[in-house]
Amino acid sequence: MKQVYIIGMGPGSRKCLTQQASEAIEHADVIIGSKRLLEAYSNTDKKLFFAVTARDIYDIINKEKALIYAVLMSGDTGFYSGTKKLTEQLYKAQEESVIKKYDINILPGISSVIYLASKIGQPWEMAAMVSLHGKKQNYIPLVLTNEWTYFLTQGDVSHICKRLCESGLGGADIWIGENLSYDNEKILSGHVSEYSEYEAAGLTVMAVHNHYPQAAVMTGLPDESFIRADIPMTKREIRASVVSRLSPAKDAIVYDIGAGTGSVSVELAMHALYGTVYAVERMKEGCELIAQNARKFGLDNIDIINASAADVIEKLPAADSVFIGGSGGELEKIMDIVLKKNPGVHIVITAVTLETLNDSVRLMEDKKVDVIDIVQIAVTQIKKRGRYHMLAANNPVFIIEGRGNR
């Protein structure tokens, strides 16, 4: 049976290795890792293999005849690490084998985030964590609503700081750690606005201290908080009901069809921070407003599509949830496509006419969609006119909610 040690190497220097990790590497026959991590062992008599993907690492372990393997992972094995995919690969092979092939041992390390936190003398247990290594993540809402946020970056500090400044966070405190734990380690500090043009090293960690974090409001934002122009917008009370009904998961795929100004897209994207909201809108002016509102709220997970929904959603990933605020007369075609892609999709439709209400209910029933709820919301606002307070009624809106059968 082969022994596999998956080892968290800390921020980089061998001085940050745990004793347990050092001993595992010393006893290993084979060492596998990235070029940066292997450099420290270039003079050893052990076999060294450069590999970073789970598939490549597994292939080496599977093909080699050695008994003890040390797989080097940067930072900590449980923090934005390749450990998860590798262990899944190893356990899958284990299940498919008649005999036990691997003895898997995971040895944690010191994350560069924890290292930086200790260097600046700050706790990290309540902090938000952002990794921008090879992927996008919505960090503006996290920084706005948390006192402390730590970033693993690819050196794109200036871009991050510019985005933070655009969102009113230029006065927040910032620490930038470069080449942490190495001889050329450098830690800078100041305000976010001071580093909007800073060229950072590739191995960079950031800490941002927002002294005035906001409450996390994801549903029922005031209408005035959106950029509007003359494009129709789903009003606050209706929007709150729609979004609370859909309540997408953090990693959900959501369609907002007939997205208008993007007010619903924004609130859905705040819920699905690690997913994607596809805002489909036929009017070019509407798409421009959606882009402006997405940027205003610091949301990078809204994908804006300027087209008729029936022409484009076939090409999109299957949706977990769909909001239809305007179908352009193609409601049946839209429903056919979303149900084909995901028979269990969650659908919410708004209607201001009896005809749309009737079509929505009929189509759901015809297509075996469970109609969960049908409500009418009539909102009347009280507005001051001179010395008097007058009632101003908005048009009643029907909300039809359904879920497909898998």
CSV table of C-alpha atoms in Angstrom, one decimal:
chain,number,residue,atom,x,y,z
A,1,MET,CA,0.0,0.0,0.0
A,2,LYS,CA,1.3,3.4,-1.0
A,3,GLN,CA,1.5,6.2,1.7
A,4,VAL,CA,0.5,9.6,0.4
A,5,TYR,CA,1.2,12.7,2.4
A,6,ILE,CA,-0.6,15.9,1.2
A,7,ILE,CA,1.4,18.6,2.9
A,8,GLY,CA,0.6,22.3,3.4
A,9,MET,CA,3.9,24.1,2.8
A,10,GLY,CA,2.9,27.4,4.4
A,11,PRO,CA,3.6,30.7,2.7
A,12,GLY,CA,6.8,29.4,1.1
A,13,SER,CA,9.9,29.4,3.3
A,14,ARG,CA,10.9,26.0,4.8
A,15,LYS,CA,11.2,27.8,8.2
A,16,CYS,CA,7.4,27.9,8.3
A,17,LEU,CA,6.9,24.1,7.9
A,18,THR,CA,5.6,22.2,10.8
A,19,GLN,CA,7.8,19.5,12.2
A,20,GLN,CA,5.4,16.8,11.1
A,21,ALA,CA,5.5,18.1,7.5
A,22,SER,CA,9.3,18.2,7.5
A,23,GLU,CA,9.5,14.6,8.7
A,24,ALA,CA,7.0,13.4,6.1
A,25,ILE,CA,9.1,15.0,3.3
A,26,GLU,CA,12.3,13.6,4.7
A,27,HIS,CA,10.9,10.1,4.7
A,28,ALA,CA,9.3,10.4,1.2
A,29,ASP,CA,10.7,8.5,-1.8
A,30,VAL,CA,8.9,10.9,-4.3
A,31,ILE,CA,8.1,14.6,-4.0
A,32,ILE,CA,5.5,16.2,-6.2
A,33,GLY,CA,4.6,19.9,-6.5
A,34,SER,CA,4.9,23.2,-8.3
A,35,LYS,CA,8.2,24.4,-9.6
A,36,ARG,CA,8.4,27.1,-6.8
A,37,LEU,CA,7.8,24.5,-4.1
A,38,LEU,CA,10.2,22.0,-5.6
A,39,GLU,CA,13.1,24.5,-5.7
A,40,ALA,CA,13.9,24.0,-2.1
A,41,TYR,CA,14.5,20.2,-2.7
A,42,SER,CA,16.5,20.5,-5.9
A,43,ASN,CA,19.7,19.0,-4.2
A,44,THR,CA,18.0,16.0,-2.7
A,45,ASP,CA,18.4,12.5,-4.0
A,46,LYS,CA,14.7,11.9,-4.0
A,47,LYS,CA,12.7,11.7,-7.2
A,48,LEU,CA,11.0,15.1,-8.0
A,49,PHE,CA,8.0,15.5,-10.2
A,50,PHE,CA,6.5,18.8,-11.4
A,51,ALA,CA,2.7,18.6,-11.3
A,52,VAL,CA,-0.1,20.8,-10.1
A,53,THR,CA,-3.4,19.4,-11.3
A,54,ALA,CA,-5.1,16.6,-9.4
A,55,ARG,CA,-5.1,14.4,-12.5
A,56,ASP,CA,-1.4,14.8,-13.1
A,57,ILE,CA,-0.5,14.2,-9.5
A,58,TYR,CA,-2.7,11.1,-9.3
A,59,ASP,CA,-1.1,9.7,-12.5
A,60,ILE,CA,2.4,10.0,-11.0
A,61,ILE,CA,1.3,8.3,-7.8
A,62,ASN,CA,-0.5,5.6,-9.7
A,63,LYS,CA,2.4,4.8,-12.1
A,64,GLU,CA,5.4,5.1,-9.9
A,65,LYS,CA,6.5,2.1,-7.9
A,66,ALA,CA,7.7,4.0,-4.8
A,67,LEU,CA,5.9,3.5,-1.5
A,68,ILE,CA,6.0,7.0,0.1
A,69,TYR,CA,4.9,10.2,-1.6
A,70,ALA,CA,5.0,13.8,-0.4
A,71,VAL,CA,2.6,16.1,-2.4
A,72,LEU,CA,3.4,19.7,-1.7
A,73,MET,CA,0.5,22.2,-1.6
A,74,SER,CA,1.1,26.0,-1.1
A,75,GLY,CA,-0.3,27.5,2.1
A,76,ASP,CA,-2.8,25.4,4.0
A,77,THR,CA,-4.3,22.2,2.7
A,78,GLY,CA,-7.8,23.3,3.6
A,79,PHE,CA,-7.7,26.9,2.3
A,80,TYR,CA,-8.3,27.4,-1.4
A,81,SER,CA,-6.0,24.3,-2.0
A,82,GLY,CA,-5.8,21.6,-4.6
A,83,THR,CA,-6.1,19.1,-1.8
A,84,LYS,CA,-9.8,18.6,-2.2
A,85,LYS,CA,-9.7,17.5,-5.9
A,86,LEU,CA,-6.7,15.3,-5.3
A,87,THR,CA,-8.3,13.5,-2.3
A,88,GLU,CA,-11.5,13.0,-4.4
A,89,GLN,CA,-9.4,11.4,-7.1
A,90,LEU,CA,-7.5,9.2,-4.7
A,91,TYR,CA,-10.7,8.1,-2.8
A,92,LYS,CA,-12.4,7.4,-6.1
A,93,ALA,CA,-9.6,5.1,-7.1
A,94,GLN,CA,-9.7,3.5,-3.7
A,95,GLU,CA,-13.4,2.6,-4.1
A,96,GLU,CA,-12.9,1.1,-7.5
A,97,SER,CA,-10.1,-1.1,-6.3
A,98,VAL,CA,-10.5,-4.5,-4.6
A,99,ILE,CA,-7.6,-3.8,-2.2
A,100,LYS,CA,-6.7,-0.6,-0.3
A,101,LYS,CA,-4.2,1.1,-2.5
A,102,TYR,CA,-3.5,4.3,-0.6
A,103,ASP,CA,-3.0,5.5,2.9
A,104,ILE,CA,-3.9,9.2,2.7
A,105,ASN,CA,-2.5,11.7,5.3
A,106,ILE,CA,-3.3,15.4,5.1
A,107,LEU,CA,-0.9,17.6,7.0
A,108,PRO,CA,-2.0,21.3,7.4
A,109,GLY,CA,0.2,24.3,6.9
A,110,ILE,CA,0.3,28.0,7.8
A,111,SER,CA,-1.8,29.9,5.3
A,112,SER,CA,-0.3,33.1,3.9
A,113,VAL,CA,-3.4,34.9,5.2
A,114,ILE,CA,-2.8,33.7,8.7
A,115,TYR,CA,0.9,34.7,8.3
A,116,LEU,CA,0.0,38.2,7.3
A,117,ALA,CA,-2.6,38.6,10.1
A,118,SER,CA,0.1,37.6,12.6
A,119,LYS,CA,2.6,40.1,11.1
A,120,ILE,CA,0.2,43.0,11.4
A,121,GLY,CA,-1.0,41.9,14.8
A,122,GLN,CA,-4.7,41.4,13.9
A,123,PRO,CA,-7.1,38.5,14.5
A,124,TRP,CA,-8.7,36.8,11.5
A,125,GLU,CA,-11.5,34.5,12.9
A,126,MET,CA,-14.3,37.0,11.9
A,127,ALA,CA,-12.7,38.1,8.6
A,128,ALA,CA,-14.1,37.6,5.1
A,129,MET,CA,-11.7,35.7,2.7
A,130,VAL,CA,-11.3,36.3,-1.0
A,131,SER,CA,-9.2,34.2,-3.4
A,132,LEU,CA,-8.5,35.7,-6.9
A,133,HIS,CA,-6.2,32.9,-7.9
A,134,GLY,CA,-7.4,32.1,-11.4
A,135,LYS,CA,-11.0,33.0,-10.8
A,136,LYS,CA,-13.4,35.9,-10.3
A,137,GLN,CA,-15.0,36.6,-7.0
A,138,ASN,CA,-17.4,39.3,-5.8
A,139,TYR,CA,-15.3,41.0,-3.2
A,140,ILE,CA,-16.8,44.5,-3.1
A,141,PRO,CA,-20.0,43.4,-1.1
A,142,LEU,CA,-17.7,41.4,1.2
A,143,VAL,CA,-15.5,44.4,2.0
A,144,LEU,CA,-18.5,46.7,2.4
A,145,THR,CA,-20.2,44.4,4.9
A,146,ASN,CA,-17.1,43.2,6.9
A,147,GLU,CA,-14.7,44.9,9.1
A,148,TRP,CA,-11.8,42.8,7.9
A,149,THR,CA,-11.2,41.2,4.5
A,150,TYR,CA,-8.2,39.2,3.4
A,151,PHE,CA,-7.2,38.7,-0.2
A,152,LEU,CA,-5.1,36.1,-2.0
A,153,THR,CA,-4.2,37.9,-5.2
A,154,GLN,CA,-2.2,37.3,-8.3
A,155,GLY,CA,-0.5,40.7,-8.0
A,156,ASP,CA,-3.4,42.7,-9.3
A,157,VAL,CA,-3.4,45.0,-6.3
A,158,SER,CA,-3.9,48.3,-8.3
A,159,HIS,CA,-7.0,46.9,-10.0
A,160,ILE,CA,-8.5,45.8,-6.7
A,161,CYS,CA,-7.7,49.1,-5.0
A,162,LYS,CA,-9.3,51.1,-7.9
A,163,ARG,CA,-12.5,49.0,-7.6
A,164,LEU,CA,-12.6,49.6,-3.8
A,165,CYS,CA,-12.1,53.3,-4.4
A,166,GLU,CA,-15.0,53.4,-6.9
A,167,SER,CA,-17.2,51.9,-4.1
A,168,GLY,CA,-16.3,54.5,-1.6
A,169,LEU,CA,-13.6,52.5,0.2
A,170,GLY,CA,-10.6,54.6,-0.6
A,171,GLY,CA,-10.2,55.6,3.0
A,172,ALA,CA,-10.1,52.0,4.3
A,173,ASP,CA,-6.8,50.8,5.8
A,174,ILE,CA,-4.8,48.3,3.8
A,175,TRP,CA,-1.8,46.1,4.3
A,176,ILE,CA,0.0,44.5,1.3
A,177,GLY,CA,2.3,41.5,2.0
A,178,GLU,CA,4.7,40.5,-0.8
A,179,ASN,CA,6.9,37.3,-0.9
A,180,LEU,CA,5.8,36.5,2.6
A,181,SER,CA,8.3,34.4,4.7
A,182,TYR,CA,11.1,34.7,2.1
A,183,ASP,CA,14.2,36.8,2.5
A,184,ASN,CA,12.8,39.5,0.3
A,185,GLU,CA,9.5,39.8,2.3
A,186,LYS,CA,7.9,43.2,2.1
A,187,ILE,CA,4.8,44.5,4.0
A,188,LEU,CA,3.3,47.9,3.1
A,189,SER,CA,0.5,49.7,4.8
A,190,GLY,CA,-1.6,52.8,4.3
A,191,HIS,CA,-5.0,53.7,2.8
A,192,VAL,CA,-6.6,51.9,-0.2
A,193,SER,CA,-6.5,55.1,-2.3
A,194,GLU,CA,-2.7,55.2,-2.0
A,195,TYR,CA,-2.2,51.9,-3.9
A,196,SER,CA,-4.5,52.3,-6.9
A,197,GLU,CA,-1.4,52.5,-9.1
A,198,TYR,CA,0.9,50.2,-7.2
A,199,GLU,CA,2.6,47.4,-9.1
A,200,ALA,CA,2.8,44.4,-6.7
A,201,ALA,CA,4.7,41.2,-6.9
A,202,GLY,CA,3.0,38.0,-8.0
A,203,LEU,CA,2.8,36.4,-4.6
A,204,THR,CA,0.7,39.0,-2.8
A,205,VAL,CA,-1.7,38.9,0.1
A,206,MET,CA,-3.8,41.9,1.2
A,207,ALA,CA,-5.7,42.8,4.3
A,208,VAL,CA,-8.4,45.5,4.2
A,209,HIS,CA,-9.8,47.1,7.4
A,210,ASN,CA,-13.2,48.8,6.8
A,211,HIS,CA,-13.9,50.8,10.0
A,212,TYR,CA,-17.6,51.3,9.1
A,213,PRO,CA,-19.0,48.1,7.7
A,214,GLN,CA,-22.6,48.2,6.4
A,215,ALA,CA,-25.4,45.9,7.3
A,216,ALA,CA,-25.8,43.2,4.6
A,217,VAL,CA,-29.0,44.2,2.7
A,218,MET,CA,-29.7,41.8,-0.2
A,219,THR,CA,-33.5,42.1,-0.6
A,220,GLY,CA,-35.7,45.2,-0.9
A,221,LEU,CA,-33.1,47.8,-1.7
A,222,PRO,CA,-34.7,51.3,-2.1
A,223,ASP,CA,-35.7,52.2,-5.6
A,224,GLU,CA,-33.6,55.4,-5.4
A,225,SER,CA,-30.4,53.3,-5.0
A,226,PHE,CA,-30.6,52.2,-8.6
A,227,ILE,CA,-29.6,54.2,-11.8
A,228,ARG,CA,-32.9,54.2,-13.7
A,229,ALA,CA,-33.4,56.6,-16.7
A,230,ASP,CA,-36.6,55.9,-18.6
A,231,ILE,CA,-36.4,52.1,-18.5
A,232,PRO,CA,-39.1,50.2,-16.5
A,233,MET,CA,-38.0,48.9,-13.2
A,234,THR,CA,-39.4,46.3,-10.8
A,235,LYS,CA,-40.3,48.3,-7.8
A,236,ARG,CA,-39.0,47.6,-4.3
A,237,GLU,CA,-42.0,45.8,-2.8
A,238,ILE,CA,-42.5,43.6,-5.9
A,239,ARG,CA,-38.7,43.0,-6.2
A,240,ALA,CA,-38.5,42.0,-2.5
A,241,SER,CA,-41.3,39.4,-3.0
A,242,VAL,CA,-39.7,38.0,-6.2
A,243,VAL,CA,-36.2,37.6,-4.7
A,244,SER,CA,-37.4,36.2,-1.4
A,245,ARG,CA,-39.4,33.5,-3.3
A,246,LEU,CA,-36.4,32.5,-5.5
A,247,SER,CA,-33.8,32.8,-2.7
A,248,PRO,CA,-31.0,31.5,-4.9
A,249,ALA,CA,-28.1,29.6,-3.3
A,250,LYS,CA,-24.7,31.2,-3.2
A,251,ASP,CA,-23.5,29.2,-6.2
A,252,ALA,CA,-26.8,29.3,-8.2
A,253,ILE,CA,-27.2,29.9,-11.9
A,254,VAL,CA,-30.1,32.4,-12.4
A,255,TYR,CA,-31.8,33.9,-15.4
A,256,ASP,CA,-33.4,37.4,-15.2
A,257,ILE,CA,-35.4,37.6,-18.4
A,258,GLY,CA,-36.6,41.0,-19.3
A,259,ALA,CA,-34.1,42.5,-16.9
A,260,GLY,CA,-34.9,46.2,-17.5
A,261,THR,CA,-32.6,48.3,-15.3
A,262,GLY,CA,-31.2,45.3,-13.6
A,263,SER,CA,-32.7,45.9,-10.1
A,264,VAL,CA,-33.8,42.3,-9.7
A,265,SER,CA,-30.5,41.1,-11.2
A,266,VAL,CA,-28.5,43.0,-8.6
A,267,GLU,CA,-30.5,41.6,-5.7
A,268,LEU,CA,-30.3,38.0,-7.1
A,269,ALA,CA,-26.5,38.5,-7.6
A,270,MET,CA,-26.1,39.5,-4.0
A,271,HIS,CA,-27.6,36.2,-3.0
A,272,ALA,CA,-25.7,34.1,-5.6
A,273,LEU,CA,-22.3,35.7,-4.9
A,274,TYR,CA,-20.4,32.6,-6.1
A,275,GLY,CA,-22.9,31.9,-9.0
A,276,THR,CA,-23.9,33.8,-12.1
A,277,VAL,CA,-27.0,35.8,-12.9
A,278,TYR,CA,-27.7,36.0,-16.6
A,279,ALA,CA,-29.5,39.3,-17.2
A,280,VAL,CA,-31.3,39.1,-20.6
A,281,GLU,CA,-32.6,42.3,-22.0
A,282,ARG,CA,-33.6,43.2,-25.6
A,283,MET,CA,-33.1,47.0,-25.2
A,284,LYS,CA,-29.6,48.3,-25.5
A,285,GLU,CA,-30.3,51.2,-23.2
A,286,GLY,CA,-31.5,48.7,-20.6
A,287,CYS,CA,-28.3,46.7,-20.9
A,288,GLU,CA,-26.2,49.8,-20.4
A,289,LEU,CA,-28.2,50.5,-17.2
A,290,ILE,CA,-27.8,47.0,-15.9
A,291,ALA,CA,-24.0,47.3,-16.4
A,292,GLN,CA,-24.0,50.6,-14.5
A,293,ASN,CA,-26.0,49.2,-11.6
A,294,ALA,CA,-23.9,46.0,-11.5
A,295,ARG,CA,-20.8,48.2,-11.2
A,296,LYS,CA,-22.4,50.5,-8.7
A,297,PHE,CA,-22.9,47.6,-6.4
A,298,GLY,CA,-19.6,46.0,-7.1
A,299,LEU,CA,-21.0,42.8,-8.7
A,300,ASP,CA,-19.0,40.9,-11.2
A,301,ASN,CA,-21.3,37.9,-11.4
A,302,ILE,CA,-24.0,39.5,-13.6
A,303,ASP,CA,-23.6,38.4,-17.2
A,304,ILE,CA,-25.5,40.9,-19.4
A,305,ILE,CA,-27.0,39.6,-22.7
A,306,ASN,CA,-28.5,42.0,-25.2
A,307,ALA,CA,-30.9,39.8,-27.0
A,308,SER,CA,-34.3,38.2,-27.1
A,309,ALA,CA,-34.4,35.5,-24.4
A,310,ALA,CA,-35.8,32.8,-26.6
A,311,ASP,CA,-32.9,33.2,-29.0
A,312,VAL,CA,-30.1,32.9,-26.4
A,313,ILE,CA,-31.0,30.9,-23.3
A,314,GLU,CA,-30.6,27.6,-25.1
A,315,LYS,CA,-26.8,28.3,-25.1
A,316,LEU,CA,-26.6,29.2,-21.4
A,317,PRO,CA,-25.9,26.8,-18.5
A,318,ALA,CA,-29.0,25.3,-17.1
A,319,ALA,CA,-30.7,27.6,-14.6
A,320,ASP,CA,-31.5,26.7,-11.0
A,321,SER,CA,-33.9,29.7,-10.8
A,322,VAL,CA,-35.6,31.9,-13.4
A,323,PHE,CA,-37.4,35.2,-13.1
A,324,ILE,CA,-39.5,36.3,-16.0
A,325,GLY,CA,-40.4,40.0,-15.8
A,326,GLY,CA,-41.0,40.4,-19.5
A,327,SER,CA,-41.1,37.7,-22.2
A,328,GLY,CA,-41.7,39.7,-25.3
A,329,GLY,CA,-44.6,37.4,-26.2
A,330,GLU,CA,-42.4,34.3,-26.1
A,331,LEU,CA,-43.4,32.9,-22.7
A,332,GLU,CA,-44.1,29.4,-23.9
A,333,LYS,CA,-40.9,29.1,-25.8
A,334,ILE,CA,-38.9,30.4,-22.9
A,335,MET,CA,-40.6,27.9,-20.5
A,336,ASP,CA,-40.0,25.0,-22.9
A,337,ILE,CA,-36.2,25.8,-23.0
A,338,VAL,CA,-35.7,26.3,-19.3
A,339,LEU,CA,-37.6,23.2,-18.4
A,340,LYS,CA,-35.8,21.1,-21.0
A,341,LYS,CA,-32.4,22.3,-19.5
A,342,ASN,CA,-33.5,21.7,-15.9
A,343,PRO,CA,-36.9,19.9,-15.3
A,344,GLY,CA,-36.8,21.0,-11.7
A,345,VAL,CA,-36.2,24.7,-12.3
A,346,HIS,CA,-37.8,27.2,-9.9
A,347,ILE,CA,-39.7,29.9,-11.9
A,348,VAL,CA,-41.3,33.2,-10.8
A,349,ILE,CA,-43.2,35.3,-13.3
A,350,THR,CA,-44.7,38.8,-12.8
A,351,ALA,CA,-47.7,39.9,-14.7
A,352,VAL,CA,-49.6,43.2,-14.9
A,353,THR,CA,-52.4,42.0,-17.2
A,354,LEU,CA,-55.0,39.3,-16.8
A,355,GLU,CA,-53.9,37.8,-20.1
A,356,THR,CA,-50.3,37.3,-18.9
A,357,LEU,CA,-51.6,35.9,-15.6
A,358,ASN,CA,-53.8,33.5,-17.5
A,359,ASP,CA,-51.1,32.4,-19.9
A,360,SER,CA,-48.6,31.9,-17.0
A,361,VAL,CA,-50.9,29.7,-15.0
A,362,ARG,CA,-52.1,27.7,-18.1
A,363,LEU,CA,-48.6,27.1,-19.3
A,364,MET,CA,-47.4,25.9,-15.9
A,365,GLU,CA,-50.3,23.5,-15.6
A,366,ASP,CA,-49.9,22.3,-19.2
A,367,LYS,CA,-46.1,21.6,-18.7
A,368,LYS,CA,-46.7,19.9,-15.3
A,369,VAL,CA,-45.0,22.6,-13.3
A,370,ASP,CA,-46.3,22.7,-9.7
A,371,VAL,CA,-47.9,26.1,-9.1
A,372,ILE,CA,-46.7,26.9,-5.6
A,373,ASP,CA,-48.4,30.3,-5.2
A,374,ILE,CA,-50.3,33.0,-7.0
A,375,VAL,CA,-50.6,36.4,-5.4
A,376,GLN,CA,-51.5,39.9,-6.3
A,377,ILE,CA,-49.6,42.8,-4.7
A,378,ALA,CA,-51.1,46.3,-4.8
A,379,VAL,CA,-48.9,49.0,-3.4
A,380,THR,CA,-50.2,52.4,-2.4
A,381,GLN,CA,-47.7,55.1,-1.4
A,382,ILE,CA,-48.5,58.2,0.5
A,383,LYS,CA,-47.0,61.3,-1.0
A,384,LYS,CA,-47.0,64.9,0.3
A,385,ARG,CA,-48.8,67.4,-2.0
A,386,GLY,CA,-48.5,70.8,-0.4
A,387,ARG,CA,-50.2,70.7,3.0
A,388,TYR,CA,-51.8,67.3,2.3
A,389,HIS,CA,-50.7,63.7,2.1
A,390,MET,CA,-52.2,62.0,-0.9
A,391,LEU,CA,-52.6,58.3,-1.8
A,392,ALA,CA,-50.7,57.3,-4.9
A,393,ALA,CA,-51.6,53.7,-6.1
A,394,ASN,CA,-49.2,51.7,-8.2
A,395,ASN,CA,-50.6,49.2,-10.7
A,396,PRO,CA,-51.4,45.8,-9.1
A,397,VAL,CA,-48.9,43.1,-10.0
A,398,PHE,CA,-49.5,39.4,-10.1
A,399,ILE,CA,-46.7,37.0,-9.0
A,400,ILE,CA,-46.9,33.4,-10.1
A,401,GLU,CA,-44.4,31.0,-8.6
A,402,GLY,CA,-43.9,27.4,-9.7
A,403,ARG,CA,-41.4,24.6,-9.7
A,404,GLY,CA,-40.8,21.9,-12.3
A,405,ASN,CA,-40.9,18.2,-11.6
A,406,ARG,CA,-37.6,16.4,-12.2
